[in-house]
PDB file of C-alpha atoms in Angstrom:
ATOM      1  CA  MET A   1      22.895  20.142  -4.009  1.00 52.00           C
ATOM      2  CA  ALA A   2      23.059  19.502  -7.744  1.00 57.00           C
ATOM      3  CA  GLN A   3      19.750  19.014  -9.523  1.00 61.00           C
ATOM      4  CA  ARG A   4      19.236  16.330 -12.146  1.00 59.00           C
ATOM      5  CA  PRO A   5      18.050  17.693 -15.463  1.00 59.00           C
ATOM      6  CA  LEU A   6      14.539  16.672 -16.416  1.00 59.00           C
ATOM      7  CA  LYS A   7      14.842  13.670 -18.700  1.00 77.00           C
ATOM      8  CA  LEU A   8      11.922  13.300 -21.073  1.00 84.00           C
ATOM      9  CA  VAL A   9      11.878   9.547 -21.726  1.00 88.00           C
ATOM     10  CA  PRO A  10      11.893   8.423 -18.065  1.00 89.00           C
ATOM     11  CA  GLN A  11       9.176  10.972 -17.277  1.00 90.00           C
ATOM     12  CA  LEU A  12       7.020   9.729 -20.173  1.00 93.00           C
ATOM     13  CA  MET A  13       7.556   6.104 -19.159  1.00 94.00           C
ATOM     14  CA  ALA A  14       6.564   6.957 -15.584  1.00 94.00           C
ATOM     15  CA  ILE A  15       3.403   8.699 -16.817  1.00 96.00           C
ATOM     16  CA  LEU A  16       2.492   5.669 -18.935  1.00 97.00           C
ATOM     17  CA  ALA A  17       3.276   3.147 -16.197  1.00 97.00           C
ATOM     18  CA  VAL A  18       1.316   5.015 -13.525  1.00 97.00           C
ATOM     19  CA  ALA A  19      -1.629   5.559 -15.904  1.00 97.00           C
ATOM     20  CA  VAL A  20      -1.805   1.840 -16.743  1.00 98.00           C
ATOM     21  CA  ILE A  21      -1.574   0.906 -13.048  1.00 98.00           C
ATOM     22  CA  THR A  22      -4.308   3.434 -12.263  1.00 98.00           C
ATOM     23  CA  LEU A  23      -6.599   1.966 -14.928  1.00 97.00           C
ATOM     24  CA  ALA A  24      -6.005  -1.525 -13.538  1.00 97.00           C
ATOM     25  CA  LEU A  25      -6.743  -0.366  -9.994  1.00 97.00           C
ATOM     26  CA  TRP A  26      -9.966   1.333 -11.134  1.00 96.00           C
ATOM     27  CA  ALA A  27     -11.035  -1.900 -12.812  1.00 95.00           C
ATOM     28  CA  ALA A  28     -10.181  -3.922  -9.711  1.00 95.00           C
ATOM     29  CA  TRP A  29     -11.933  -1.654  -7.221  1.00 95.00           C
ATOM     30  CA  LEU A  30     -14.753   0.019  -9.170  1.00 92.00           C
ATOM     31  CA  GLY A  31     -15.056  -1.460 -12.649  1.00 88.00           C
ATOM     32  CA  TRP A  32     -16.946  -4.580 -11.696  1.00 84.00           C
ATOM     33  CA  ASP A  33     -19.682  -2.833  -9.698  1.00 78.00           C
ATOM     34  CA  GLN A  34     -22.373  -1.390 -11.961  1.00 77.00           C
ATOM     35  CA  HIS A  35     -25.430  -2.067  -9.777  1.00 77.00           C
ATOM     36  CA  ARG A  36     -27.336   0.883  -8.343  1.00 78.00           C
ATOM     37  CA  ASP A  37     -29.150   0.467  -5.040  1.00 78.00           C
ATOM     38  CA  VAL A  38     -32.829   1.484  -5.107  1.00 81.00           C
ATOM     39  CA  HIS A  39     -34.206   2.650  -1.779  1.00 79.00           C
ATOM     40  CA  PRO A  40     -37.842   2.272  -0.643  1.00 85.00           C
ATOM     41  CA  ASP A  41     -38.538   5.936  -1.447  1.00 88.00           C
ATOM     42  CA  GLY A  42     -37.466   5.376  -5.049  1.00 80.00           C
ATOM     43  CA  SER A  43     -34.118   7.157  -4.827  1.00 81.00           C
ATOM     44  CA  GLU A  44     -30.989   5.512  -6.149  1.00 77.00           C
ATOM     45  CA  THR A  45     -27.422   5.441  -4.864  1.00 75.00           C
ATOM     46  CA  GLY A  46     -24.271   3.895  -6.152  1.00 73.00           C
ATOM     47  CA  PRO A  47     -22.975   2.113  -7.986  1.00 85.00           C
ATOM     48  CA  TYR A  48     -19.907   2.345  -5.738  1.00 87.00           C
ATOM     49  CA  GLU A  49     -19.707   1.835  -2.003  1.00 88.00           C
ATOM     50  CA  ALA A  50     -17.487   4.014   0.167  1.00 90.00           C
ATOM     51  CA  TRP A  51     -15.113   1.125   0.905  1.00 93.00           C
ATOM     52  CA  GLN A  52     -14.422   0.670  -2.800  1.00 94.00           C
ATOM     53  CA  VAL A  53     -13.447   4.301  -3.332  1.00 95.00           C
ATOM     54  CA  ILE A  54     -11.346   4.345  -0.147  1.00 97.00           C
ATOM     55  CA  GLY A  55      -9.598   1.169  -1.294  1.00 97.00           C
ATOM     56  CA  LEU A  56      -8.855   2.723  -4.680  1.00 97.00           C
ATOM     57  CA  VAL A  57      -7.425   5.873  -3.105  1.00 97.00           C
ATOM     58  CA  LEU A  58      -5.266   3.941  -0.642  1.00 97.00           C
ATOM     59  CA  THR A  59      -3.855   1.605  -3.298  1.00 98.00           C
ATOM     60  CA  LEU A  60      -3.114   4.576  -5.583  1.00 97.00           C
ATOM     61  CA  LEU A  61      -0.711   5.822  -2.918  1.00 97.00           C
ATOM     62  CA  ALA A  62       1.778   3.106  -3.915  1.00 97.00           C
ATOM     63  CA  PRO A  63       2.339   4.200  -7.546  1.00 97.00           C
ATOM     64  CA  VAL A  64       2.254   7.871  -6.521  1.00 96.00           C
ATOM     65  CA  TYR A  65       4.911   7.192  -3.884  1.00 96.00           C
ATOM     66  CA  TRP A  66       7.004   5.218  -6.364  1.00 95.00           C
ATOM     67  CA  ALA A  67       6.961   8.012  -8.950  1.00 94.00           C
ATOM     68  CA  ALA A  68       7.273  10.985  -6.588  1.00 93.00           C
ATOM     69  CA  SER A  69      10.090   9.464  -4.558  1.00 91.00           C
ATOM     70  CA  ARG A  70      12.086   9.030  -7.774  1.00 90.00           C
ATOM     71  CA  ARG A  71      11.334  12.634  -8.775  1.00 90.00           C
ATOM     72  CA  TYR A  72       8.971  11.629 -11.581  1.00 92.00           C
ATOM     73  CA  PHE A  73       6.445  14.263 -10.556  1.00 92.00           C
ATOM     74  CA  ALA A  74       4.824  14.340 -13.975  1.00 92.00           C
ATOM     75  CA  GLY A  75       4.442  10.577 -13.785  1.00 93.00           C
ATOM     76  CA  ALA A  76       2.802  10.739 -10.389  1.00 95.00           C
ATOM     77  CA  VAL A  77       0.452  13.618 -11.110  1.00 97.00           C
ATOM     78  CA  LEU A  78      -0.339  13.204 -14.797  1.00 97.00           C
ATOM     79  CA  GLY A  79      -0.338   9.400 -14.731  1.00 97.00           C
ATOM     80  CA  VAL A  80      -2.952   9.154 -11.991  1.00 97.00           C
ATOM     81  CA  THR A  81      -4.987  12.023 -13.428  1.00 98.00           C
ATOM     82  CA  ALA A  82      -4.986  10.561 -16.943  1.00 98.00           C
ATOM     83  CA  GLY A  83      -5.760   7.065 -15.684  1.00 97.00           C
ATOM     84  CA  LEU A  84      -8.644   8.098 -13.449  1.00 97.00           C
ATOM     85  CA  THR A  85     -10.070  10.473 -16.045  1.00 98.00           C
ATOM     86  CA  ALA A  86      -9.981   7.852 -18.797  1.00 97.00           C
ATOM     87  CA  ALA A  87     -11.463   5.185 -16.526  1.00 96.00           C
ATOM     88  CA  ALA A  88     -14.252   7.476 -15.326  1.00 95.00           C
ATOM     89  CA  TYR A  89     -15.059   8.529 -18.885  1.00 95.00           C
ATOM     90  CA  TYR A  90     -15.215   4.922 -20.094  1.00 93.00           C
ATOM     91  CA  ASP A  91     -17.180   3.710 -17.077  1.00 91.00           C
ATOM     92  CA  TRP A  92     -19.709   6.541 -16.991  1.00 89.00           C
ATOM     93  CA  SER A  93     -20.131   7.377 -20.693  1.00 88.00           C
ATOM     94  CA  ASP A  94     -23.300   5.307 -21.030  1.00 86.00           C
ATOM     95  CA  ASP A  95     -25.219   7.965 -19.069  1.00 83.00           C
ATOM     96  CA  SER A  96     -27.880   9.322 -21.404  1.00 81.00           C
ATOM     97  CA  SER A  97     -28.225  12.674 -19.605  1.00 83.00           C
ATOM     98  CA  GLY A  98     -24.726  13.814 -20.543  1.00 80.00           C
ATOM     99  CA  LEU A  99     -24.055  14.879 -16.969  1.00 89.00           C
ATOM    100  CA  PHE A 100     -21.368  12.242 -16.673  1.00 91.00           C
ATOM    101  CA  MET A 101     -18.949  14.804 -18.113  1.00 93.00           C
ATOM    102  CA  VAL A 102     -19.418  16.938 -14.998  1.00 94.00           C
ATOM    103  CA  GLY A 103     -18.343  13.968 -12.891  1.00 93.00           C
ATOM    104  CA  VAL A 104     -15.421  13.200 -15.186  1.00 95.00           C
ATOM    105  CA  GLY A 105     -14.296  16.820 -14.947  1.00 96.00           C
ATOM    106  CA  MET A 106     -14.509  16.674 -11.170  1.00 97.00           C
ATOM    107  CA  VAL A 107     -12.450  13.481 -11.118  1.00 97.00           C
ATOM    108  CA  MET A 108      -9.862  15.118 -13.374  1.00 98.00           C
ATOM    109  CA  VAL A 109      -9.512  18.322 -11.357  1.00 98.00           C
ATOM    110  CA  GLY A 110      -9.686  16.552  -8.000  1.00 97.00           C
ATOM    111  CA  SER A 111      -7.086  13.945  -8.877  1.00 97.00           C
ATOM    112  CA  LEU A 112      -4.790  16.608 -10.347  1.00 97.00           C
ATOM    113  CA  VAL A 113      -4.919  18.725  -7.182  1.00 97.00           C
ATOM    114  CA  VAL A 114      -4.704  15.867  -4.685  1.00 97.00           C
ATOM    115  CA  THR A 115      -1.909  13.978  -6.449  1.00 97.00           C
ATOM    116  CA  GLY A 116       0.021  17.204  -6.834  1.00 96.00           C
ATOM    117  CA  ALA A 117      -0.234  17.865  -3.109  1.00 96.00           C
ATOM    118  CA  VAL A 118       0.591  14.276  -2.131  1.00 96.00           C
ATOM    119  CA  SER A 119       3.571  14.226  -4.518  1.00 94.00           C
ATOM    120  CA  ALA A 120       4.883  17.466  -3.047  1.00 93.00           C
ATOM    121  CA  VAL A 121       4.641  16.059   0.474  1.00 93.00           C
ATOM    122  CA  ILE A 122       6.355  12.808  -0.536  1.00 92.00           C
ATOM    123  CA  ALA A 123       9.151  14.671  -2.296  1.00 87.00           C
ATOM    124  CA  SER A 124       9.594  16.998   0.666  1.00 87.00           C
ATOM    125  CA  VAL A 125       9.801  14.169   3.175  1.00 88.00           C
ATOM    126  CA  LYS A 126      12.021  12.094   0.882  1.00 77.00           C
ATOM    127  CA  THR A 127      14.410  15.038   0.426  1.00 74.00           C
ATOM    128  CA  ARG A 128      14.769  15.591   4.174  1.00 73.00           C
ATOM    129  CA  THR A 129      15.308  11.918   4.973  1.00 73.00           C
ATOM    130  CA  GLY A 130      17.124  10.837   1.800  1.00 62.00           C
ATOM    131  CA  PRO A 131      20.611   9.329   1.740  1.00 59.00           C
ATOM    132  CA  ALA A 132      22.096  12.353  -0.065  1.00 54.00           C
ATOM    133  CA  ARG A 133      21.658  14.563   2.986  1.00 51.00           C
ATOM    134  CA  GLN A 134      24.942  15.183   4.787  1.00 48.00           C
ATOM    135  CA  ARG A 135      25.652  16.949   8.042  1.00 49.00           C
ATOM    136  CA  SER A 136      28.286  19.642   8.135  1.00 45.00           C
TER     137      SER A 136
END
């Protein structure tokens, strides 16, 4: 099977497109909720609910699938990672303790690892079931 050479411009466009979509999805799912819940014992949780984060993750599967199935692995992995990292930084940077950078770093590393794994699975499945596969 012949491999396509890595083309720089389509990869960069995929990174940009997936990053913009990721930023929009963050805004839609998490960006509007800035309210922390205060419990009777004085502890705080939030601002996000579990359903919001699950919704974000599930909707991010669409752009990751789009990019990975077209062999734009850099677009899938770096686009989502850049988008989530930028959104988390912008959303959390008003924290006066400075600990928001720990969270941003965790988002960056976590999204890099998870999108890399998901992209590899998508590419593997797409390769086995793709139209280019012929029986001998």
